[in-house]
Amino acid sequence: MEITEGVVIESFEEVPEVRVVRIKPSRWLDFKPGQYFQVFIPDGDDIKPYSVSSPPSNREYIEFCVKRVEGGHASNFMFHTEIGDKLKMQGPMGRFVLQDNIGNDIIFAATGTGISSIKPMIQTIFERGTDKQIWLFFGVRTENDIIYKKEFEKIAAKNRNFHFIPCLSRALEAWRGERGYVQDAMKRLIKDITNKDVYLCGVAEMVEQMRKIAEELGFTKEKIHFEKYV
Ligand SMILES: Cc1cc2nc3c(=O)[nH]c(=O)nc-3n(C[C@H](O)[C@H](O)[C@H](O)COP(=O)(O)OP(=O)(O)OC[C@H]3O[C@@H](n4cnc5c(N)ncnc54)[C@H](O)[C@@H]3O)c2cc1C
């Protein structure tokens, strides 16, 4: 697979400890919502996968959304990128992608930067237009940690069939939304699984628990799509 060079055109902290990095590739790379690139980390021989968090319709740049991991080599490098920095990347890769024709309602569930691969899927669905019901269960600690909050609220304001459900594990008293883990919220709120697909992305533990819950609810294996970030 070909290696492409890109230059950082924007880099900013989206929420505490999570940075959005926008890269203009030297040539355009077609990708599907949900795919990732292997990014070469210049100081050392490291190469790490990062999901594209922008939709393919945006041909201005390829966006990554990176959580800084304490002592992490690649994430700290990505976190400290500045405008003008050059990066090499290989891809696109990955089979966790949005189907071309959405025949069913979709339940998305993500934790933390697992939202990176799911955001372009949701953006693409609503760019194309849909009459299906789309849910997003998004697990983070506090309201300040809700990555891409404005983007999702905008989609929800325009589309009554988009149900944006942040689930906070350490919510303040004033929080009126869901508390606890995405697993519990989905179990409680999704009763009827007819004509529904599930897409899961995030840390392995959440994905495994959600797969189990989805199977208990009656979802067959081919209706459960997932990507683990470890
Ligand atoms: C398909 C795929 C797509 C991915 N997309 C994204 C993405 O869009 N955004 C993103 O931020 N990450 C993403 N990741 C994770 C990313 O590739 C790196 O693993 C992550 O950034 C940590 O790399 P590092 O070099 O900084 O840490 P390392 O130097 O590899 O690890 C340092 C230490 O941190 C621990 N550690 C590693 N990852 C985590 C973590 N997530 N939380 C807590 N501790 C950890 C390790 O066990 C180790 O002790 C993706 C992973 C996969 C497999």
PDB file of C-alpha atoms and ligand atoms in Angstrom:
ATOM      1  CA  MET A   1       0.000   0.000   0.000  1.00  0.00           C
ATOM      2  CA  GLU A   2       1.245   3.436  -0.921  1.00  0.00           C
ATOM      3  CA  ILE A   3       2.680   5.867   1.592  1.00  0.00           C
ATOM      4  CA  THR A   4       1.505   9.463   1.336  1.00  0.00           C
ATOM      5  CA  GLU A   5       2.971  12.594   2.848  1.00  0.00           C
ATOM      6  CA  GLY A   6       0.795  15.234   4.399  1.00  0.00           C
ATOM      7  CA  VAL A   7       1.199  18.570   6.125  1.00  0.00           C
ATOM      8  CA  VAL A   8      -0.561  19.667   9.309  1.00  0.00           C
ATOM      9  CA  ILE A   9      -2.827  22.623   8.495  1.00  0.00           C
ATOM     10  CA  GLU A  10      -4.662  22.832  11.847  1.00  0.00           C
ATOM     11  CA  SER A  11      -4.202  21.351  15.307  1.00  0.00           C
ATOM     12  CA  PHE A  12      -6.300  22.250  18.348  1.00  0.00           C
ATOM     13  CA  GLU A  13      -7.515  20.851  21.651  1.00  0.00           C
ATOM     14  CA  GLU A  14     -11.119  19.748  21.129  1.00  0.00           C
ATOM     15  CA  VAL A  15     -11.689  18.760  24.767  1.00  0.00           C
ATOM     16  CA  PRO A  16      -9.120  18.320  27.560  1.00  0.00           C
ATOM     17  CA  GLU A  17      -6.438  15.771  26.539  1.00  0.00           C
ATOM     18  CA  VAL A  18      -7.997  15.207  23.098  1.00  0.00           C
ATOM     19  CA  ARG A  19      -6.578  16.949  20.071  1.00  0.00           C
ATOM     20  CA  VAL A  20      -7.922  17.371  16.553  1.00  0.00           C
ATOM     21  CA  VAL A  21      -5.182  17.293  13.900  1.00  0.00           C
ATOM     22  CA  ARG A  22      -6.042  18.220  10.302  1.00  0.00           C
ATOM     23  CA  ILE A  23      -3.698  17.069   7.565  1.00  0.00           C
ATOM     24  CA  LYS A  24      -3.612  18.058   3.928  1.00  0.00           C
ATOM     25  CA  PRO A  25      -2.300  15.076   1.963  1.00  0.00           C
ATOM     26  CA  SER A  26      -0.035  15.692  -1.055  1.00  0.00           C
ATOM     27  CA  ARG A  27      -2.621  13.821  -3.148  1.00  0.00           C
ATOM     28  CA  TRP A  28      -6.210  13.009  -2.355  1.00  0.00           C
ATOM     29  CA  LEU A  29      -6.858   9.608  -0.803  1.00  0.00           C
ATOM     30  CA  ASP A  30     -10.283   8.052  -1.150  1.00  0.00           C
ATOM     31  CA  PHE A  31     -11.493   6.414   2.009  1.00  0.00           C
ATOM     32  CA  LYS A  32     -14.738   5.110   3.460  1.00  0.00           C
ATOM     33  CA  PRO A  33     -16.298   6.438   6.660  1.00  0.00           C
ATOM     34  CA  GLY A  34     -14.812   4.359   9.493  1.00  0.00           C
ATOM     35  CA  GLN A  35     -11.404   3.630   7.937  1.00  0.00           C
ATOM     36  CA  TYR A  36      -8.018   4.519   9.414  1.00  0.00           C
ATOM     37  CA  PHE A  37      -4.478   5.357   8.363  1.00  0.00           C
ATOM     38  CA  GLN A  38      -1.237   4.064   9.791  1.00  0.00           C
ATOM     39  CA  VAL A  39       0.691   7.170  10.819  1.00  0.00           C
ATOM     40  CA  PHE A  40       4.497   7.053  10.883  1.00  0.00           C
ATOM     41  CA  ILE A  41       5.878   8.619  14.032  1.00  0.00           C
ATOM     42  CA  PRO A  42       9.131  10.327  13.003  1.00  0.00           C
ATOM     43  CA  ASP A  43      11.189   9.992  16.204  1.00  0.00           C
ATOM     44  CA  GLY A  44      11.663   6.224  16.270  1.00  0.00           C
ATOM     45  CA  ASP A  45      10.290   3.357  14.271  1.00  0.00           C
ATOM     46  CA  ASP A  46       6.746   3.630  15.557  1.00  0.00           C
ATOM     47  CA  ILE A  47       3.662   3.381  13.365  1.00  0.00           C
ATOM     48  CA  LYS A  48       0.154   3.623  14.839  1.00  0.00           C
ATOM     49  CA  PRO A  49      -3.376   3.496  13.436  1.00  0.00           C
ATOM     50  CA  TYR A  50      -5.628   6.559  13.710  1.00  0.00           C
ATOM     51  CA  SER A  51      -9.196   6.656  12.391  1.00  0.00           C
ATOM     52  CA  VAL A  52     -10.206   9.446  10.051  1.00  0.00           C
ATOM     53  CA  SER A  53     -12.696  11.610  11.929  1.00  0.00           C
ATOM     54  CA  SER A  54     -13.728  13.783   8.969  1.00  0.00           C
ATOM     55  CA  PRO A  55     -16.220  12.596   6.342  1.00  0.00           C
ATOM     56  CA  PRO A  56     -14.955  11.665   2.819  1.00  0.00           C
ATOM     57  CA  SER A  57     -17.070  14.540   1.404  1.00  0.00           C
ATOM     58  CA  ASN A  58     -14.602  17.002   2.972  1.00  0.00           C
ATOM     59  CA  ARG A  59     -11.676  17.020   0.563  1.00  0.00           C
ATOM     60  CA  GLU A  60      -9.882  19.922   2.254  1.00  0.00           C
ATOM     61  CA  TYR A  61      -8.119  17.737   4.782  1.00  0.00           C
ATOM     62  CA  ILE A  62      -8.018  14.417   6.600  1.00  0.00           C
ATOM     63  CA  GLU A  63      -8.822  14.847  10.272  1.00  0.00           C
ATOM     64  CA  PHE A  64      -7.609  12.744  13.188  1.00  0.00           C
ATOM     65  CA  CYS A  65      -8.798  12.998  16.765  1.00  0.00           C
ATOM     66  CA  VAL A  66      -6.200  11.799  19.244  1.00  0.00           C
ATOM     67  CA  LYS A  67      -6.330  11.202  22.970  1.00  0.00           C
ATOM     68  CA  ARG A  68      -3.064  11.852  24.773  1.00  0.00           C
ATOM     69  CA  VAL A  69      -2.054   8.676  26.592  1.00  0.00           C
ATOM     70  CA  GLU A  70       0.213   9.165  29.621  1.00  0.00           C
ATOM     71  CA  GLY A  71       3.704   8.124  28.488  1.00  0.00           C
ATOM     72  CA  GLY A  72       2.354   7.161  25.051  1.00  0.00           C
ATOM     73  CA  HIS A  73       4.815   7.622  22.217  1.00  0.00           C
ATOM     74  CA  ALA A  74       2.572   8.196  19.189  1.00  0.00           C
ATOM     75  CA  SER A  75      -0.277   9.997  20.927  1.00  0.00           C
ATOM     76  CA  ASN A  76       2.107  12.512  22.528  1.00  0.00           C
ATOM     77  CA  PHE A  77       3.770  13.112  19.188  1.00  0.00           C
ATOM     78  CA  MET A  78       0.378  13.689  17.528  1.00  0.00           C
ATOM     79  CA  PHE A  79      -0.743  15.827  20.454  1.00  0.00           C
ATOM     80  CA  HIS A  80       2.165  18.222  20.001  1.00  0.00           C
ATOM     81  CA  THR A  81       1.984  18.621  16.206  1.00  0.00           C
ATOM     82  CA  GLU A  82       2.018  22.156  14.900  1.00  0.00           C
ATOM     83  CA  ILE A  83       0.930  23.801  11.666  1.00  0.00           C
ATOM     84  CA  GLY A  84       3.493  23.028   8.941  1.00  0.00           C
ATOM     85  CA  ASP A  85       4.671  19.712  10.433  1.00  0.00           C
ATOM     86  CA  LYS A  86       4.973  16.911   7.899  1.00  0.00           C
ATOM     87  CA  LEU A  87       3.620  13.404   8.440  1.00  0.00           C
ATOM     88  CA  LYS A  88       3.733  10.175   6.492  1.00  0.00           C
ATOM     89  CA  MET A  89       0.757   7.881   6.458  1.00  0.00           C
ATOM     90  CA  GLN A  90      -0.273   4.643   4.883  1.00  0.00           C
ATOM     91  CA  GLY A  91      -3.814   3.676   4.013  1.00  0.00           C
ATOM     92  CA  PRO A  92      -6.735   3.828   4.033  1.00  0.00           C
ATOM     93  CA  MET A  93      -7.273   0.561   5.871  1.00  0.00           C
ATOM     94  CA  GLY A  94      -9.940  -1.222   7.845  1.00  0.00           C
ATOM     95  CA  ARG A  95     -13.145  -3.102   7.296  1.00  0.00           C
ATOM     96  CA  PHE A  96     -15.165  -1.285   9.970  1.00  0.00           C
ATOM     97  CA  VAL A  97     -16.988   0.871   7.434  1.00  0.00           C
ATOM     98  CA  LEU A  98     -20.450   2.201   6.823  1.00  0.00           C
ATOM     99  CA  GLN A  99     -22.375   0.125   4.295  1.00  0.00           C
ATOM    100  CA  ASP A 100     -23.135   1.940   1.027  1.00  0.00           C
ATOM    101  CA  ASN A 101     -26.883   1.440   1.313  1.00  0.00           C
ATOM    102  CA  ILE A 102     -28.286   1.743   4.786  1.00  0.00           C
ATOM    103  CA  GLY A 103     -31.258  -0.582   4.887  1.00  0.00           C
ATOM    104  CA  ASN A 104     -31.784  -0.539   8.632  1.00  0.00           C
ATOM    105  CA  ASP A 105     -31.959   1.773  11.624  1.00  0.00           C
ATOM    106  CA  ILE A 106     -28.527   2.072  13.241  1.00  0.00           C
ATOM    107  CA  ILE A 107     -27.395   2.118  16.845  1.00  0.00           C
ATOM    108  CA  PHE A 108     -23.913   3.581  17.225  1.00  0.00           C
ATOM    109  CA  ALA A 109     -22.026   3.291  20.495  1.00  0.00           C
ATOM    110  CA  ALA A 110     -18.617   4.779  21.200  1.00  0.00           C
ATOM    111  CA  THR A 111     -16.405   5.610  24.123  1.00  0.00           C
ATOM    112  CA  GLY A 112     -13.735   8.324  24.108  1.00  0.00           C
ATOM    113  CA  THR A 113     -11.865   8.723  20.809  1.00  0.00           C
ATOM    114  CA  GLY A 114     -13.760   5.694  19.483  1.00  0.00           C
ATOM    115  CA  ILE A 115     -16.043   8.461  18.254  1.00  0.00           C
ATOM    116  CA  SER A 116     -13.418   9.241  15.546  1.00  0.00           C
ATOM    117  CA  SER A 117     -14.540   6.475  13.231  1.00  0.00           C
ATOM    118  CA  ILE A 118     -18.235   6.869  14.012  1.00  0.00           C
ATOM    119  CA  LYS A 119     -18.486  10.641  13.457  1.00  0.00           C
ATOM    120  CA  PRO A 120     -17.818  10.440   9.679  1.00  0.00           C
ATOM    121  CA  MET A 121     -20.343   7.597   9.408  1.00  0.00           C
ATOM    122  CA  ILE A 122     -23.063   9.719  11.015  1.00  0.00           C
ATOM    123  CA  GLN A 123     -22.102  12.806   8.999  1.00  0.00           C
ATOM    124  CA  THR A 124     -22.221  10.774   5.785  1.00  0.00           C
ATOM    125  CA  ILE A 125     -25.632   9.294   6.636  1.00  0.00           C
ATOM    126  CA  PHE A 126     -27.151  12.753   7.137  1.00  0.00           C
ATOM    127  CA  GLU A 127     -25.359  14.310   4.156  1.00  0.00           C
ATOM    128  CA  ARG A 128     -27.017  11.655   1.993  1.00  0.00           C
ATOM    129  CA  GLY A 129     -30.292  11.980   3.911  1.00  0.00           C
ATOM    130  CA  THR A 130     -32.154   9.164   5.607  1.00  0.00           C
ATOM    131  CA  ASP A 131     -35.540   8.315   7.043  1.00  0.00           C
ATOM    132  CA  LYS A 132     -33.994   5.652   9.299  1.00  0.00           C
ATOM    133  CA  GLN A 133     -33.698   6.127  13.058  1.00  0.00           C
ATOM    134  CA  ILE A 134     -30.075   6.729  14.095  1.00  0.00           C
ATOM    135  CA  TRP A 135     -28.912   6.549  17.723  1.00  0.00           C
ATOM    136  CA  LEU A 136     -25.555   7.550  19.128  1.00  0.00           C
ATOM    137  CA  PHE A 137     -24.681   6.384  22.641  1.00  0.00           C
ATOM    138  CA  PHE A 138     -21.458   8.177  23.538  1.00  0.00           C
ATOM    139  CA  GLY A 139     -19.640   7.365  26.761  1.00  0.00           C
ATOM    140  CA  VAL A 140     -17.265   9.858  28.380  1.00  0.00           C
ATOM    141  CA  ARG A 141     -16.566  10.971  31.938  1.00  0.00           C
ATOM    142  CA  THR A 142     -17.942  14.523  32.184  1.00  0.00           C
ATOM    143  CA  GLU A 143     -19.830  17.002  30.034  1.00  0.00           C
ATOM    144  CA  ASN A 144     -16.530  18.735  29.209  1.00  0.00           C
ATOM    145  CA  ASP A 145     -15.227  15.497  27.685  1.00  0.00           C
ATOM    146  CA  ILE A 146     -17.938  15.199  25.021  1.00  0.00           C
ATOM    147  CA  ILE A 147     -15.848  15.271  21.844  1.00  0.00           C
ATOM    148  CA  TYR A 148     -17.578  16.903  18.826  1.00  0.00           C
ATOM    149  CA  LYS A 149     -20.549  17.924  21.021  1.00  0.00           C
ATOM    150  CA  LYS A 150     -21.435  20.927  18.827  1.00  0.00           C
ATOM    151  CA  GLU A 151     -21.288  18.885  15.610  1.00  0.00           C
ATOM    152  CA  PHE A 152     -23.625  16.209  16.973  1.00  0.00           C
ATOM    153  CA  GLU A 153     -26.017  18.747  18.509  1.00  0.00           C
ATOM    154  CA  LYS A 154     -26.229  20.488  15.136  1.00  0.00           C
ATOM    155  CA  ILE A 155     -27.135  17.236  13.372  1.00  0.00           C
ATOM    156  CA  ALA A 156     -29.701  16.460  16.094  1.00  0.00           C
ATOM    157  CA  ALA A 157     -31.252  19.929  15.779  1.00  0.00           C
ATOM    158  CA  LYS A 158     -31.758  19.420  12.030  1.00  0.00           C
ATOM    159  CA  ASN A 159     -32.803  15.764  12.083  1.00  0.00           C
ATOM    160  CA  ARG A 160     -35.492  14.455  14.400  1.00  0.00           C
ATOM    161  CA  ASN A 161     -34.427  10.896  13.568  1.00  0.00           C
ATOM    162  CA  PHE A 162     -30.964  11.420  15.124  1.00  0.00           C
ATOM    163  CA  HIS A 163     -30.877  10.587  18.830  1.00  0.00           C
ATOM    164  CA  PHE A 164     -27.689  11.885  20.457  1.00  0.00           C
ATOM    165  CA  ILE A 165     -27.303  10.276  23.880  1.00  0.00           C
ATOM    166  CA  PRO A 166     -24.121  11.211  25.786  1.00  0.00           C
ATOM    167  CA  CYS A 167     -23.643   8.902  28.792  1.00  0.00           C
ATOM    168  CA  LEU A 168     -21.524  10.421  31.563  1.00  0.00           C
ATOM    169  CA  SER A 169     -19.777   8.198  34.082  1.00  0.00           C
ATOM    170  CA  ARG A 170     -18.839  11.146  36.337  1.00  0.00           C
ATOM    171  CA  ALA A 171     -21.647  13.614  35.727  1.00  0.00           C
ATOM    172  CA  LEU A 172     -22.138  16.705  37.864  1.00  0.00           C
ATOM    173  CA  GLU A 173     -25.397  17.019  39.766  1.00  0.00           C
ATOM    174  CA  ALA A 174     -26.813  19.496  37.237  1.00  0.00           C
ATOM    175  CA  TRP A 175     -26.518  17.027  34.314  1.00  0.00           C
ATOM    176  CA  ARG A 176     -29.956  16.104  32.991  1.00  0.00           C
ATOM    177  CA  GLY A 177     -28.888  13.410  30.535  1.00  0.00           C
ATOM    178  CA  GLU A 178     -27.847   9.779  30.875  1.00  0.00           C
ATOM    179  CA  ARG A 179     -25.529   8.702  33.695  1.00  0.00           C
ATOM    180  CA  GLY A 180     -23.305   5.643  33.856  1.00  0.00           C
ATOM    181  CA  TYR A 181     -22.026   3.505  31.016  1.00  0.00           C
ATOM    182  CA  VAL A 182     -23.214   3.273  27.411  1.00  0.00           C
ATOM    183  CA  GLN A 183     -23.857  -0.431  28.005  1.00  0.00           C
ATOM    184  CA  ASP A 184     -26.526   0.317  30.627  1.00  0.00           C
ATOM    185  CA  ALA A 185     -28.157   3.105  28.608  1.00  0.00           C
ATOM    186  CA  MET A 186     -28.446   0.953  25.506  1.00  0.00           C
ATOM    187  CA  LYS A 187     -29.881  -1.959  27.476  1.00  0.00           C
ATOM    188  CA  ARG A 188     -32.508   0.320  28.999  1.00  0.00           C
ATOM    189  CA  LEU A 189     -33.451   2.394  25.942  1.00  0.00           C
ATOM    190  CA  ILE A 190     -33.362  -0.123  23.091  1.00  0.00           C
ATOM    191  CA  LYS A 191     -36.169  -2.633  23.455  1.00  0.00           C
ATOM    192  CA  ASP A 192     -37.093  -3.441  19.874  1.00  0.00           C
ATOM    193  CA  ILE A 193     -34.242  -4.683  17.685  1.00  0.00           C
ATOM    194  CA  THR A 194     -36.246  -5.258  14.517  1.00  0.00           C
ATOM    195  CA  ASN A 195     -34.438  -3.921  11.428  1.00  0.00           C
ATOM    196  CA  LYS A 196     -31.562  -2.467  13.394  1.00  0.00           C
ATOM    197  CA  ASP A 197     -27.769  -2.722  13.037  1.00  0.00           C
ATOM    198  CA  VAL A 198     -25.209  -1.964  15.733  1.00  0.00           C
ATOM    199  CA  TYR A 199     -21.827  -0.246  15.236  1.00  0.00           C
ATOM    200  CA  LEU A 200     -19.401  -0.207  18.180  1.00  0.00           C
ATOM    201  CA  CYS A 201     -16.042   1.517  18.546  1.00  0.00           C
ATOM    202  CA  GLY A 202     -13.749   2.222  21.473  1.00  0.00           C
ATOM    203  CA  VAL A 203     -11.729   0.473  24.132  1.00  0.00           C
ATOM    204  CA  ALA A 204     -11.805  -3.328  23.964  1.00  0.00           C
ATOM    205  CA  GLU A 205     -13.660  -3.758  27.255  1.00  0.00           C
ATOM    206  CA  MET A 206     -16.622  -1.616  26.197  1.00  0.00           C
ATOM    207  CA  VAL A 207     -16.802  -3.230  22.754  1.00  0.00           C
ATOM    208  CA  GLU A 208     -16.808  -6.724  24.268  1.00  0.00           C
ATOM    209  CA  GLN A 209     -19.494  -5.836  26.826  1.00  0.00           C
ATOM    210  CA  MET A 210     -21.629  -4.156  24.161  1.00  0.00           C
ATOM    211  CA  ARG A 211     -21.312  -7.150  21.837  1.00  0.00           C
ATOM    212  CA  LYS A 212     -22.527  -9.383  24.645  1.00  0.00           C
ATOM    213  CA  ILE A 213     -25.464  -7.086  25.422  1.00  0.00           C
ATOM    214  CA  ALA A 214     -26.348  -6.812  21.733  1.00  0.00           C
ATOM    215  CA  GLU A 215     -26.359 -10.611  21.444  1.00  0.00           C
ATOM    216  CA  GLU A 216     -28.505 -10.896  24.572  1.00  0.00           C
ATOM    217  CA  LEU A 217     -30.954  -8.399  23.047  1.00  0.00           C
ATOM    218  CA  GLY A 218     -31.185 -10.729  20.052  1.00  0.00           C
ATOM    219  CA  PHE A 219     -28.863  -9.134  17.461  1.00  0.00           C
ATOM    220  CA  THR A 220     -27.302 -11.746  15.186  1.00  0.00           C
ATOM    221  CA  LYS A 221     -23.522 -11.571  14.622  1.00  0.00           C
ATOM    222  CA  GLU A 222     -23.759 -10.103  11.104  1.00  0.00           C
ATOM    223  CA  LYS A 223     -25.712  -7.124  12.496  1.00  0.00           C
ATOM    224  CA  ILE A 224     -22.985  -6.237  14.986  1.00  0.00           C
ATOM    225  CA  HIS A 225     -20.100  -4.259  13.461  1.00  0.00           C
ATOM    226  CA  PHE A 226     -17.184  -3.252  15.652  1.00  0.00           C
ATOM    227  CA  GLU A 227     -13.639  -1.893  15.954  1.00  0.00           C
ATOM    228  CA  LYS A 228     -11.423  -2.134  19.029  1.00  0.00           C
ATOM    229  CA  TYR A 229      -8.767   0.501  19.703  1.00  0.00           C
ATOM    230  CA  VAL A 230      -6.222  -1.922  21.175  1.00  0.00           C
TER     231      VAL A 230
HETATM  232  C1  LIG B   1      -7.930   0.640  14.177  1.00  0.00           C
HETATM  233  C2  LIG B   1      -7.484   1.602  15.267  1.00  0.00           C
HETATM  234  C3  LIG B   1      -7.836   2.940  15.176  1.00  0.00           C
HETATM  235  C4  LIG B   1      -7.425   3.834  16.177  1.00  0.00           C
HETATM  236  N1  LIG B   1      -7.837   5.143  16.093  1.00  0.00           N
HETATM  237  C5  LIG B   1      -7.543   5.989  17.110  1.00  0.00           C
HETATM  238  C6  LIG B   1      -8.047   7.335  17.096  1.00  0.00           C
HETATM  239  O1  LIG B   1      -8.753   7.756  16.175  1.00  0.00           O
HETATM  240  N2  LIG B   1      -7.686   8.138  18.131  1.00  0.00           N
HETATM  241  C7  LIG B   1      -6.913   7.701  19.181  1.00  0.00           C
HETATM  242  O2  LIG B   1      -6.627   8.496  20.085  1.00  0.00           O
HETATM  243  N3  LIG B   1      -6.431   6.440  19.216  1.00  0.00           N
HETATM  244  C8  LIG B   1      -6.710   5.581  18.214  1.00  0.00           C
HETATM  245  N4  LIG B   1      -6.225   4.303  18.243  1.00  0.00           N
HETATM  246  C9  LIG B   1      -5.226   3.942  19.282  1.00  0.00           C
HETATM  247  C10 LIG B   1      -3.820   4.393  18.777  1.00  0.00           C
HETATM  248  O3  LIG B   1      -3.467   3.653  17.626  1.00  0.00           O
HETATM  249  C11 LIG B   1      -2.713   4.197  19.819  1.00  0.00           C
HETATM  250  O4  LIG B   1      -2.737   2.888  20.293  1.00  0.00           O
HETATM  251  C12 LIG B   1      -2.828   5.165  20.998  1.00  0.00           C
HETATM  252  O5  LIG B   1      -2.771   6.508  20.515  1.00  0.00           O
HETATM  253  C13 LIG B   1      -1.675   4.929  22.013  1.00  0.00           C
HETATM  254  O6  LIG B   1      -0.449   4.952  21.322  1.00  0.00           O
HETATM  255  P1  LIG B   1       0.875   5.508  22.021  1.00  0.00           P
HETATM  256  O7  LIG B   1       2.037   5.228  21.099  1.00  0.00           O
HETATM  257  O8  LIG B   1       0.688   6.920  22.452  1.00  0.00           O
HETATM  258  O9  LIG B   1       0.987   4.625  23.323  1.00  0.00           O
HETATM  259  P2  LIG B   1       2.074   3.456  23.608  1.00  0.00           P
HETATM  260  O10 LIG B   1       3.445   4.075  23.646  1.00  0.00           O
HETATM  261  O11 LIG B   1       1.825   2.327  22.634  1.00  0.00           O
HETATM  262  O12 LIG B   1       1.600   2.979  25.032  1.00  0.00           O
HETATM  263  C14 LIG B   1       2.000   3.666  26.228  1.00  0.00           C
HETATM  264  C15 LIG B   1       1.260   3.114  27.413  1.00  0.00           C
HETATM  265  O13 LIG B   1      -0.130   3.500  27.387  1.00  0.00           O
HETATM  266  C16 LIG B   1      -0.995   2.360  27.392  1.00  0.00           C
HETATM  267  N5  LIG B   1      -2.094   2.681  26.441  1.00  0.00           N
HETATM  268  C17 LIG B   1      -2.098   2.533  25.095  1.00  0.00           C
HETATM  269  N6  LIG B   1      -3.240   2.986  24.575  1.00  0.00           N
HETATM  270  C18 LIG B   1      -4.003   3.421  25.610  1.00  0.00           C
HETATM  271  C19 LIG B   1      -5.284   3.994  25.708  1.00  0.00           C
HETATM  272  N7  LIG B   1      -6.079   4.198  24.626  1.00  0.00           N
HETATM  273  N8  LIG B   1      -5.734   4.347  26.954  1.00  0.00           N
HETATM  274  C20 LIG B   1      -4.971   4.148  28.051  1.00  0.00           C
HETATM  275  N9  LIG B   1      -3.743   3.595  28.006  1.00  0.00           N
HETATM  276  C21 LIG B   1      -3.260   3.228  26.814  1.00  0.00           C
HETATM  277  C22 LIG B   1      -0.129   1.201  26.937  1.00  0.00           C
HETATM  278  O14 LIG B   1      -0.596  -0.021  27.461  1.00  0.00           O
HETATM  279  C23 LIG B   1       1.229   1.582  27.491  1.00  0.00           C
HETATM  280  O15 LIG B   1       1.345   1.224  28.837  1.00  0.00           O
HETATM  281  C24 LIG B   1      -6.637   3.384  17.262  1.00  0.00           C
HETATM  282  C25 LIG B   1      -6.279   2.022  17.338  1.00  0.00           C
HETATM  283  C26 LIG B   1      -6.713   1.132  16.373  1.00  0.00           C
HETATM  284  C27 LIG B   1      -6.324  -0.311  16.494  1.00  0.00           C
END
